[in-house]
Coordinates of C-alpha atoms in Angstrom, one line a residue:
Chain A
M1 CA -56.5 35.6 36.2
A2 CA -58.8 33.7 38.7
A3 CA -61.2 35.8 40.7
E4 CA -60.0 36.7 44.2
T5 CA -61.6 34.6 46.9
P6 CA -61.6 35.8 50.5
L7 CA -59.8 33.3 52.7
G8 CA -62.0 31.1 54.8
E9 CA -64.8 30.7 52.4
T10 CA -65.4 27.3 50.9
R11 CA -66.1 27.1 47.2
A12 CA -67.5 24.4 45.2
G13 CA -65.1 23.5 42.6
A14 CA -65.7 21.3 39.5
I15 CA -64.6 18.2 41.6
G16 CA -66.1 19.0 44.8
V17 CA -65.9 21.3 47.8
R18 CA -62.4 22.1 49.1
A19 CA -62.2 22.0 52.9
T20 CA -60.4 25.2 54.1
V21 CA -59.7 23.7 57.5
A22 CA -56.0 22.6 57.7
R23 CA -55.9 18.9 58.0
V24 CA -52.8 17.6 59.9
G25 CA -51.7 14.1 60.3
R26 CA -52.9 12.2 63.2
P27 CA -50.5 11.1 65.9
G28 CA -49.3 7.5 65.3
S29 CA -49.6 7.5 61.5
V30 CA -45.8 7.4 61.0
L31 CA -45.4 4.7 63.6
R32 CA -48.1 2.5 62.2
W33 CA -46.9 2.8 58.5
V34 CA -43.3 2.0 59.6
L35 CA -44.3 -1.1 61.7
R36 CA -46.5 -2.2 58.8
G37 CA -43.6 -2.1 56.5
Q38 CA -41.5 -4.0 59.0
R39 CA -44.0 -6.7 59.5
R40 CA -42.4 -9.4 57.6
A41 CA -38.9 -8.7 58.6
L42 CA -39.7 -8.5 62.2
L43 CA -41.6 -11.8 62.2
L44 CA -38.5 -13.5 60.6
W45 CA -36.1 -12.1 63.2
A46 CA -38.3 -12.9 66.0
V47 CA -38.4 -16.5 64.8
A48 CA -34.7 -16.6 64.4
V49 CA -33.9 -15.1 67.9
A50 CA -36.4 -17.3 69.5
L51 CA -34.9 -20.4 67.8
V52 CA -31.3 -19.6 68.7
S53 CA -32.3 -18.9 72.3
G54 CA -34.3 -21.9 72.6
I55 CA -31.5 -24.1 71.2
Y56 CA -29.1 -22.7 73.8
A57 CA -31.4 -22.9 76.7
G58 CA -32.4 -26.4 75.6
F59 CA -28.8 -27.5 75.6
Y60 CA -28.6 -26.9 79.4
E61 CA -30.3 -30.4 79.6
L62 CA -27.3 -31.9 77.8
L63 CA -24.6 -30.2 79.8
D64 CA -23.0 -32.7 82.2
V65 CA -22.3 -30.7 85.2
A66 CA -19.6 -33.0 86.5
E67 CA -17.7 -32.9 83.3
M68 CA -17.9 -29.1 83.3
E69 CA -16.5 -28.9 86.8
A70 CA -13.6 -31.3 85.9
L71 CA -12.8 -29.0 82.9
V72 CA -12.8 -25.9 85.1
D73 CA -10.6 -27.5 87.7
S74 CA -8.2 -28.6 85.0
M75 CA -7.6 -25.1 83.7
P76 CA -4.9 -22.7 85.1
P77 CA -6.3 -20.8 88.2
G78 CA -8.0 -17.6 87.2
L79 CA -8.3 -18.5 83.6
A80 CA -11.5 -20.2 84.0
A81 CA -12.8 -17.2 86.0
A82 CA -11.6 -14.9 83.3
M83 CA -13.3 -16.9 80.5
G84 CA -16.4 -17.1 82.5
Y85 CA -16.4 -20.8 82.3
D86 CA -17.0 -20.8 86.1
Q87 CA -20.3 -19.3 85.4
L88 CA -21.4 -22.4 83.4
G89 CA -21.9 -24.4 86.4
T90 CA -25.1 -22.7 87.3
A91 CA -28.3 -22.4 85.4
T92 CA -28.3 -18.6 85.5
G93 CA -24.5 -18.5 84.8
Y94 CA -25.0 -20.6 81.7
L95 CA -28.0 -18.6 80.4
E96 CA -26.1 -15.3 81.0
F97 CA -23.1 -16.6 79.3
T98 CA -24.9 -17.9 76.2
V99 CA -28.3 -16.3 75.5
Y100 CA -28.3 -13.2 77.6
G101 CA -24.6 -12.3 77.3
L102 CA -23.9 -13.3 73.6
L103 CA -26.3 -14.5 71.2
G104 CA -29.3 -12.7 72.4
P105 CA -27.7 -9.2 72.4
I106 CA -25.8 -9.8 69.2
L107 CA -28.6 -10.8 67.2
V108 CA -30.9 -8.2 68.5
L109 CA -28.3 -5.6 68.1
V110 CA -27.7 -6.5 64.5
F111 CA -31.4 -5.9 63.7
A112 CA -31.6 -2.8 65.9
I113 CA -28.5 -1.1 64.6
G114 CA -29.4 -1.8 61.0
F115 CA -33.0 -0.5 61.4
A116 CA -31.9 2.6 63.5
A117 CA -29.4 3.6 60.9
R118 CA -31.9 3.0 58.0
T119 CA -35.2 4.5 59.3
L120 CA -34.1 8.0 59.5
A121 CA -30.7 8.6 57.8
G122 CA -31.1 5.8 55.2
Q123 CA -34.5 7.2 54.2
E124 CA -33.2 10.7 54.1
E125 CA -30.2 9.7 51.9
D126 CA -32.3 7.9 49.3
G127 CA -34.8 10.6 49.2
S128 CA -37.9 8.8 50.4
L129 CA -38.0 10.8 53.6
E130 CA -38.8 14.1 51.7
L131 CA -42.5 13.5 51.0
E132 CA -43.1 12.4 54.6
V133 CA -41.3 15.4 56.3
T134 CA -43.1 17.9 53.9
A135 CA -46.5 16.4 54.7
A136 CA -48.6 17.8 57.5
V137 CA -46.5 16.4 60.2
G138 CA -43.5 18.0 61.9
R139 CA -39.9 16.9 61.7
R140 CA -40.0 16.2 65.4
R141 CA -43.0 13.8 65.0
V142 CA -41.4 11.9 62.2
L143 CA -38.3 11.4 64.2
L144 CA -40.0 10.4 67.4
E145 CA -42.4 8.0 65.8
R146 CA -39.6 6.3 63.9
Y147 CA -37.8 6.0 67.1
A148 CA -40.9 4.6 68.7
A149 CA -40.9 2.0 66.0
L150 CA -37.4 1.0 67.0
V151 CA -38.4 0.6 70.5
V152 CA -41.4 -1.5 69.8
Q153 CA -39.6 -3.9 67.6
V154 CA -36.7 -4.4 70.0
A155 CA -39.2 -5.0 72.7
V156 CA -40.9 -7.6 70.4
L157 CA -37.6 -9.5 69.8
V158 CA -36.7 -9.3 73.6
A159 CA -40.2 -10.6 74.5
A160 CA -39.7 -13.5 72.0
I161 CA -36.5 -14.4 73.6
T162 CA -37.8 -14.1 77.2
A163 CA -41.0 -16.2 76.3
V164 CA -38.9 -19.1 74.7
V165 CA -36.4 -19.2 77.7
G166 CA -39.1 -18.9 80.1
V167 CA -40.9 -21.9 78.6
L168 CA -37.8 -24.0 78.5
V169 CA -36.8 -22.9 82.0
A170 CA -40.2 -24.4 83.2
A171 CA -40.0 -27.3 80.9
I172 CA -36.6 -28.6 81.9
D173 CA -36.8 -27.3 85.5
M174 CA -34.0 -24.9 85.5
P175 CA -33.4 -23.0 88.8
V176 CA -34.2 -19.5 87.3
G177 CA -36.6 -17.2 88.7
A178 CA -39.3 -15.3 86.8
V179 CA -38.0 -12.0 88.5
G180 CA -34.5 -13.0 87.0
L181 CA -35.9 -13.6 83.7
A182 CA -37.9 -10.3 83.6
A183 CA -34.8 -8.4 84.8
A184 CA -32.5 -10.0 82.4
G185 CA -35.0 -9.2 79.6
L186 CA -35.4 -5.6 80.6
G187 CA -31.6 -5.3 80.8
M188 CA -31.1 -6.7 77.3
L189 CA -33.9 -4.3 76.1
L190 CA -32.2 -1.3 77.7
L191 CA -28.8 -2.4 76.4
V192 CA -29.9 -2.7 72.8
L193 CA -31.9 0.4 72.9
A194 CA -28.9 2.3 74.3
I195 CA -26.8 1.3 71.4
A196 CA -29.4 1.5 68.9
S197 CA -30.4 5.0 70.1
V198 CA -26.8 6.2 69.7
T199 CA -27.0 4.8 66.1
F200 CA -30.3 6.6 65.5
A201 CA -29.1 9.9 66.9
T202 CA -25.9 9.7 64.8
G203 CA -28.2 9.3 61.8
A204 CA -30.4 12.2 62.9
V205 CA -27.4 14.5 63.4
T206 CA -25.4 13.4 60.2
G207 CA -28.0 12.4 57.7
R208 CA -25.5 9.5 56.6
R209 CA -26.7 5.8 57.1
A210 CA -23.0 4.6 56.7
I211 CA -21.8 6.8 59.6
A212 CA -24.6 5.9 61.8
L213 CA -24.0 2.1 61.2
A214 CA -20.3 2.6 61.8
V215 CA -20.7 4.3 65.2
G216 CA -23.3 1.9 66.3
A217 CA -21.1 -1.1 65.4
V218 CA -18.0 0.5 67.1
V219 CA -20.0 1.2 70.3
A220 CA -21.4 -2.4 70.3
V221 CA -18.1 -4.2 69.6
G222 CA -16.1 -1.9 71.7
G223 CA -18.5 -2.3 74.5
F224 CA -18.4 -6.0 74.2
V225 CA -14.8 -6.2 74.1
A226 CA -14.3 -3.8 77.1
D227 CA -16.6 -6.0 79.1
A228 CA -14.8 -9.1 78.3
L229 CA -11.3 -7.5 78.9
A230 CA -12.6 -6.1 82.2
D231 CA -12.6 -9.6 83.5
L232 CA -9.6 -10.8 81.7
L233 CA -7.0 -8.2 82.7
D234 CA -5.6 -7.4 86.0
D235 CA -6.8 -3.9 86.9
G236 CA -9.2 -4.1 84.2
R237 CA -12.3 -3.3 86.3
W238 CA -12.3 0.3 85.4
M239 CA -13.5 -0.7 81.7
E240 CA -16.8 -1.8 83.1
A241 CA -17.5 1.8 83.7
L242 CA -17.2 2.4 79.9
S243 CA -19.1 -0.5 78.6
P244 CA -22.8 -0.7 78.3
F245 CA -22.5 -4.5 78.4
S246 CA -21.2 -4.2 81.8
W247 CA -23.9 -1.9 82.9
Y248 CA -26.3 -4.5 81.7
L249 CA -24.6 -7.7 82.9
S250 CA -22.1 -7.2 85.7
G251 CA -24.9 -7.1 88.2
D252 CA -25.9 -10.6 87.3
P253 CA -29.6 -9.8 86.5
L254 CA -30.7 -13.4 86.1
A255 CA -29.8 -14.3 89.6
E256 CA -29.7 -10.9 91.3
G257 CA -32.5 -9.0 89.5
V258 CA -32.5 -5.4 88.3
D259 CA -29.2 -3.5 88.8
V260 CA -30.7 -0.1 89.4
V261 CA -27.4 1.9 88.8
G262 CA -26.5 -0.1 85.6
F263 CA -30.0 -0.1 84.1
A264 CA -30.4 3.5 84.8
A265 CA -27.2 4.3 83.0
L266 CA -28.4 2.4 80.0
L267 CA -31.8 4.2 80.0
G268 CA -29.9 7.6 80.4
L269 CA -27.9 6.9 77.4
S270 CA -31.0 6.4 75.3
V271 CA -32.5 9.6 76.6
V272 CA -29.5 11.6 76.0
A273 CA -29.1 10.3 72.5
V274 CA -32.8 11.2 71.6
A275 CA -32.4 14.6 73.3
V276 CA -29.4 15.3 71.1
A277 CA -31.2 14.0 68.0
V278 CA -34.4 16.0 68.0
P279 CA -33.0 19.6 67.9
A280 CA -30.2 18.6 65.4
F281 CA -32.7 17.1 63.1
E282 CA -35.0 20.0 63.4
R283 CA -32.4 22.6 62.7
R284 CA -30.4 21.4 59.9
D285 CA -30.8 21.0 56.2
L286 CA -32.3 17.9 55.0
G287 CA -31.5 15.8 52.1
V288 CA -28.2 17.5 51.0
Chain B
M1 CA -51.7 44.5 46.9
T2 CA -52.8 43.1 50.2
A3 CA -50.9 40.7 52.1
A4 CA -53.3 37.9 51.4
D5 CA -52.7 38.3 47.7
V6 CA -49.0 37.4 47.9
V7 CA -48.7 33.8 48.3
I8 CA -44.9 33.3 48.1
R9 CA -42.3 36.1 48.7
T10 CA -38.7 35.9 48.9
E11 CA -36.4 38.8 49.6
G12 CA -32.6 38.6 48.9
L13 CA -32.6 34.8 49.5
I14 CA -29.1 33.5 49.9
K15 CA -28.0 29.9 50.2
D16 CA -24.4 28.9 50.8
Y17 CA -23.2 25.3 50.8
G18 CA -19.7 25.8 52.4
R19 CA -18.0 28.0 49.8
V20 CA -20.5 27.3 47.1
R21 CA -23.2 30.0 46.6
A22 CA -26.2 28.3 45.3
L23 CA -28.6 31.2 45.7
D24 CA -27.2 34.7 45.4
G25 CA -30.1 37.1 46.3
V26 CA -33.4 35.6 44.9
D27 CA -36.4 38.0 45.0
L28 CA -39.7 36.5 44.1
E29 CA -43.3 37.5 44.4
V30 CA -46.1 35.0 43.5
R31 CA -49.7 36.2 43.5
R32 CA -52.7 34.3 44.6
G33 CA -54.5 32.5 41.8
E34 CA -51.7 32.6 39.2
V35 CA -49.6 30.0 37.6
F36 CA -46.1 31.0 38.0
G37 CA -43.3 29.5 36.0
F38 CA -39.8 29.3 37.5
L39 CA -37.3 28.7 34.7
G40 CA -33.6 28.1 34.7
P41 CA -30.8 25.9 33.2
N42 CA -29.9 22.8 35.4
G43 CA -27.9 24.0 38.4
A44 CA -29.3 27.5 38.4
G45 CA -31.0 27.2 41.9
K46 CA -34.5 26.2 41.0
S47 CA -34.6 23.2 43.4
T48 CA -32.6 25.0 46.0
T49 CA -35.2 27.8 46.1
I50 CA -38.1 25.5 46.2
R51 CA -36.5 23.4 48.9
V52 CA -36.1 26.5 51.0
L53 CA -39.9 27.3 50.5
V54 CA -40.9 23.8 51.7
D55 CA -38.5 24.1 54.7
Q56 CA -36.1 21.3 53.7
L57 CA -33.3 23.9 53.5
R58 CA -32.7 26.9 55.8
P59 CA -31.5 30.1 54.1
T60 CA -28.1 31.4 54.9
A61 CA -29.5 34.9 54.6
G62 CA -32.6 36.7 53.4
A63 CA -36.2 36.0 54.0
A64 CA -39.1 33.9 52.6
T65 CA -42.8 33.7 53.3
V66 CA -45.2 31.1 52.1
L67 CA -48.9 31.9 52.5
G68 CA -47.8 34.8 54.7
V69 CA -45.7 32.6 57.1
A70 CA -42.1 31.8 57.3
P71 CA -41.6 28.2 56.3
E72 CA -39.5 27.5 59.3
V73 CA -42.2 28.3 61.7
G74 CA -45.3 27.3 59.7
G75 CA -45.3 23.7 60.9
P76 CA -47.8 21.1 60.0
A77 CA -50.7 23.6 59.7
L78 CA -48.9 25.5 56.9
R79 CA -47.8 22.3 55.2
A80 CA -51.5 21.1 55.2
R81 CA -52.3 23.9 52.8
I82 CA -49.4 23.1 50.4
G83 CA -49.0 20.4 47.7
Y84 CA -45.3 19.7 47.0
L85 CA -43.7 17.7 44.3
P86 CA -39.9 17.3 44.8
G87 CA -37.6 17.3 41.8
E88 CA -36.0 14.1 42.5
L89 CA -38.8 11.6 43.4
A90 CA -37.5 8.6 45.3
M91 CA -39.8 5.9 46.4
A92 CA -38.3 2.5 47.6
A93 CA -41.3 1.3 49.5
R94 CA -42.4 -2.3 49.0
A95 CA -46.0 -1.1 49.6
S96 CA -48.3 -0.6 46.7
A97 CA -48.9 2.9 45.1
G98 CA -52.4 2.9 46.5
D99 CA -51.1 2.1 50.1
L100 CA -48.3 4.8 49.8
L101 CA -50.8 7.3 48.6
G102 CA -53.2 6.3 51.3
Y103 CA -50.4 6.9 53.9
Y104 CA -49.7 10.4 52.5
A105 CA -53.5 11.2 52.7
R106 CA -53.4 10.0 56.4
L107 CA -50.5 12.3 56.9
R108 CA -52.8 15.0 55.8
G109 CA -55.5 13.9 58.3
G110 CA -57.2 12.0 55.5
A111 CA -57.6 14.8 53.1
G112 CA -57.3 13.6 49.5
Q113 CA -58.1 10.0 50.1
A114 CA -61.2 10.1 48.1
R115 CA -59.5 11.5 45.1
I116 CA -56.7 8.9 44.8
P117 CA -58.5 6.5 42.6
V118 CA -60.0 9.3 40.4
L119 CA -56.6 10.7 39.7
A120 CA -55.0 7.4 39.3
A121 CA -57.5 6.5 36.7
R122 CA -56.8 9.8 34.9
F123 CA -53.1 9.0 34.8
G124 CA -53.4 5.3 34.1
L125 CA -51.5 4.4 37.3
D126 CA -52.0 0.8 38.6
L127 CA -52.5 1.3 42.2
T128 CA -51.8 -2.3 43.2
R129 CA -48.2 -2.6 42.0
P130 CA -45.4 -2.1 44.5
V131 CA -43.9 1.4 44.3
R132 CA -40.4 0.3 44.0
A133 CA -41.1 -1.7 40.9
L134 CA -42.7 1.3 39.1
S135 CA -41.0 3.0 36.2
K136 CA -39.8 6.6 36.5
G137 CA -42.9 7.8 34.7
N138 CA -45.2 5.9 37.0
K139 CA -43.4 7.0 40.1
Q140 CA -44.0 10.6 38.8
K141 CA -47.6 9.9 38.6
V142 CA -47.5 8.9 42.2
G143 CA -45.8 12.2 43.0
V144 CA -48.3 14.3 41.1
I145 CA -51.2 12.7 42.6
Q146 CA -50.1 13.1 46.2
A147 CA -49.4 16.8 45.4
F148 CA -52.8 17.5 44.0
M149 CA -55.1 15.1 45.8
H150 CA -55.9 17.2 48.8
R151 CA -56.7 20.2 46.7
P152 CA -54.2 22.5 48.4
E153 CA -54.2 26.2 48.2
L154 CA -50.7 26.4 46.9
L155 CA -48.9 23.9 44.7
I156 CA -45.1 23.9 44.7
L157 CA -43.9 21.6 41.8
D158 CA -40.4 20.9 40.9
E159 CA -40.0 19.7 37.3
P160 CA -43.5 18.1 37.5
T161 CA -43.6 16.6 34.0
S162 CA -40.3 15.0 33.9
G163 CA -40.8 11.3 33.0
L164 CA -44.3 11.9 31.8
D165 CA -45.1 11.3 28.1
P166 CA -46.7 14.0 26.0
L167 CA -50.3 12.7 26.5
L168 CA -49.7 12.8 30.3
Q169 CA -48.2 16.1 30.2
Q170 CA -51.5 17.2 28.7
E171 CA -53.4 15.6 31.5
F172 CA -51.1 17.3 33.9
R173 CA -51.7 20.7 32.4
A174 CA -55.5 20.1 32.7
L175 CA -55.0 19.4 36.4
V176 CA -53.1 22.6 36.7
R177 CA -55.9 24.6 35.0
E178 CA -58.4 23.1 37.2
A179 CA -56.6 23.9 40.3
R180 CA -56.2 27.4 39.2
A181 CA -60.0 27.6 38.3
D182 CA -60.5 26.4 41.9
G183 CA -58.6 29.3 43.2
A184 CA -55.3 27.6 43.9
T185 CA -51.9 29.1 43.1
V186 CA -49.4 27.1 41.2
F187 CA -45.6 27.5 41.4
L188 CA -43.9 25.3 39.0
S189 CA -40.2 25.0 37.9
S190 CA -38.8 23.7 34.6
H191 CA -35.7 23.8 32.5
V192 CA -37.8 23.7 29.3
L193 CA -39.5 27.0 28.3
S194 CA -42.0 25.3 25.8
E195 CA -43.5 23.2 28.7
V196 CA -44.2 26.1 30.9
E197 CA -45.3 28.6 28.5
V198 CA -48.5 26.8 27.8
I199 CA -49.9 27.1 31.2
A200 CA -47.9 29.8 33.0
D201 CA -49.1 33.3 33.5
R202 CA -45.8 34.8 34.5
V203 CA -42.4 33.4 34.4
A204 CA -39.2 34.1 36.3
I205 CA -35.8 32.9 35.0
I206 CA -33.1 32.1 37.4
R207 CA -29.5 31.8 36.5
Q208 CA -26.5 31.2 38.7
G209 CA -28.6 31.9 41.7
T210 CA -30.3 35.2 40.8
I211 CA -33.4 36.1 38.9
V212 CA -32.4 37.5 35.6
D213 CA -35.8 38.1 34.1
L214 CA -39.4 38.2 35.2
D215 CA -42.1 38.5 32.5
D216 CA -45.4 37.6 31.1
V217 CA -45.1 34.4 29.1
R218 CA -45.7 36.1 26.0
T219 CA -43.0 38.7 26.5
L220 CA -40.6 36.0 27.2
R221 CA -41.3 34.1 24.2
H222 CA -40.9 37.3 22.2
H223 CA -37.5 37.7 23.7
A224 CA -36.6 34.2 23.0
G225 CA -37.3 34.5 19.3
Q226 CA -36.9 31.7 16.7
R227 CA -34.1 30.1 14.8
V228 CA -34.8 30.4 11.1
E229 CA -33.2 28.6 8.2
L230 CA -34.1 29.3 4.6
T231 CA -32.5 27.5 1.6
F232 CA -32.9 28.9 -1.9
D233 CA -32.2 27.5 -5.2
R234 CA -29.2 29.8 -5.9
P235 CA -26.9 31.8 -3.9
V236 CA -28.4 35.0 -2.4
A237 CA -26.8 38.3 -1.3
A238 CA -26.5 38.8 2.4
D239 CA -27.2 42.4 2.0
A240 CA -30.8 41.8 1.2
F241 CA -31.4 40.3 4.6
R242 CA -29.1 42.4 6.8
G243 CA -31.0 45.0 8.7
L244 CA -34.4 43.4 8.4
P245 CA -36.5 44.2 11.4
G246 CA -36.3 41.4 14.0
V247 CA -33.4 39.7 12.2
E248 CA -30.2 39.0 14.3
D249 CA -27.2 36.8 14.1
L250 CA -27.4 36.7 10.3
E251 CA -25.5 33.9 8.6
V252 CA -25.5 33.7 4.8
T253 CA -23.5 30.8 3.3
D254 CA -24.0 30.1 -0.4
T255 CA -27.7 29.2 -0.7
T256 CA -28.6 29.2 2.9
V257 CA -29.6 31.9 5.2
R258 CA -29.6 31.4 9.0
C259 CA -30.7 33.9 11.5
V260 CA -32.4 34.6 14.8
L261 CA -35.8 36.2 14.4
R262 CA -37.5 38.2 17.1
G263 CA -41.0 39.5 16.5
E264 CA -43.0 39.5 13.2
P265 CA -41.6 37.3 10.4
D266 CA -43.3 39.5 7.6
A267 CA -40.3 41.4 6.5
L268 CA -38.1 38.3 6.5
L269 CA -40.8 36.3 4.5
K270 CA -41.3 39.0 2.0
T271 CA -37.6 39.4 1.3
A272 CA -37.1 35.7 1.0
A273 CA -40.2 35.3 -1.2
A274 CA -38.4 37.5 -3.9
H275 CA -36.2 34.3 -4.4
R276 CA -37.1 30.8 -5.0
V277 CA -37.3 29.1 -1.5
V278 CA -36.5 25.6 -1.6
R279 CA -36.7 24.7 2.1
W280 CA -37.6 26.6 5.2
S281 CA -37.4 25.7 9.1
A282 CA -38.3 27.9 12.0
E283 CA -37.7 26.6 15.5
D284 CA -38.5 28.1 18.9
R285 CA -35.4 28.8 20.7
E286 CA -34.9 27.4 24.1
L287 CA -33.8 28.8 27.4
E288 CA -30.4 27.3 27.0
D289 CA -29.9 29.2 23.8
L290 CA -30.8 32.4 25.6
F291 CA -28.0 32.0 28.1
L292 CA -25.6 31.0 25.3
D293 CA -25.9 34.3 23.6
H294 CA -25.6 36.2 27.1
Y295 CA -29.1 37.4 27.0
R296 CA -29.5 39.0 30.4
V297 CA -32.0 41.8 31.3
P298 CA -31.4 43.0 34.8
V299 CA -34.9 43.0 36.6
G300 CA -34.5 46.7 37.5
E301 CA -34.1 47.7 34.0
L302 CA -37.2 45.9 32.8
R303 CA -40.2 48.1 31.7
T304 CA -42.9 46.0 33.3
D305 CA -45.5 47.8 31.2
E306 CA -43.7 46.7 28.0
E307 CA -46.6 45.7 25.6
V308 CA -46.3 42.7 23.5
P309 CA -49.2 42.6 21.1
A310 CA -50.4 39.1 19.9
D311 CA -48.5 39.5 16.6
G312 CA -45.3 39.7 18.5
R313 CA -43.9 42.7 16.9

């Protein structure tokens, strides 16, 4: 039996001196590691969303405004408005209909929901979270830093879109203000984060990647549909209260700037999601 | 025994999963500086107990303390003093083994970073290969290294040699001995007695969620015994072998005698030598066999001062 050693005394062993000071992980270690592992994927996604946004924004040049107006006039009254075609006449309307209302959010959401479900629940399920959580970091730190990685990546993708659109707006002289661009970018960021946060929180609570993915997809698709139907249906306005897409877009951010109520609701949803996730993740069994 | 001397203590630990009771009152006491083996068949509750100790699972009832602190409240400061190797190692990172180990060192404030290449060389681990391309054995090496590298006070290892070939198992045992010489405490689980008895001081056996035996390793081996088979050149009488000291479960068929032998083989050998022995075999019995013949010694009935001399009588 080894000789008793009073605690707090360092002893030189065969291989070196063991520090008796507890060494805990420095803040940011998890975040940096996750981002490092995501480098390649994030770069590819940024290029993809920038390309798609650029193509759509660039198309504005080719749109024949006169032809567009003729098309709108030829449609049954109300239908054009319902389909949003009446938007296409203006630059901000066009961008909101294509990049900001459809392709941008969809692409960034696909990335964000996938990552949000994988980074906590997915890693827990396949067992690779165990060594991280049992290292000298708390469960809370692991959760918050992985969430921060989500935020950073979504911000990068939205910034890529904003940059490309901004360059094209200037290049082809579209009547879109910098304030509008910033507001729409902020709105898209908050929208994607809200839905991704719900996904992330579902993963933190259930520990199941598939469930997190499903919930995220339902909220995204359901929100998108509710927003579209709100315009289409008579008396459909109430649906806007339920859809994060409406909170983001119904204030027409590209033209009107930040919609404080809508954006606050999106931010609130993210905050609530994280507030639910942290205690749930701290309290339950992991890896069962 | 002062509080500082007990490194792991569990009292009446109970863990339920819905209606399944995985731990049914586990009582353990691991002392500072010892190598403690935790044995049991698969499904007995070894991993469950260990995962409670490292705060992955929360007990349904009962108490546990690790280094004097409940795992749930110990936080990062407690974890910094522990090296943990999970029973099921899953590593899917695209990063190289060296990068992953560097990450785990950073998660410990940098502790252990310097030892990574040294330990990797000892185990023959290529640090440049991506982790997810590694074989099970190589992944296990990564697991062992991350548990030992920061030279923790307490090592909690769940089936640590699984996937390691015999040579590496030897290297692992050397690591354990060095850790113990360094003053560390090692708590390791296995379902194979022969692996553990070489390095452990004391061993607890868990079965169906409770501790059924707690012994010095030597006593345990004495209880386990050997399976002996002797073949003679002509049929022998069973009566000659019945009642010999240490001989149980005697089976005599024609020219073959099979039995379980506990203790000294002297009487059995001398009896066998009276005949012409054509073939002999003696195999250590394993844990699984112990449970098959319903060997069970309630801990309360154990005489902890039971002496087992080196000759095993």
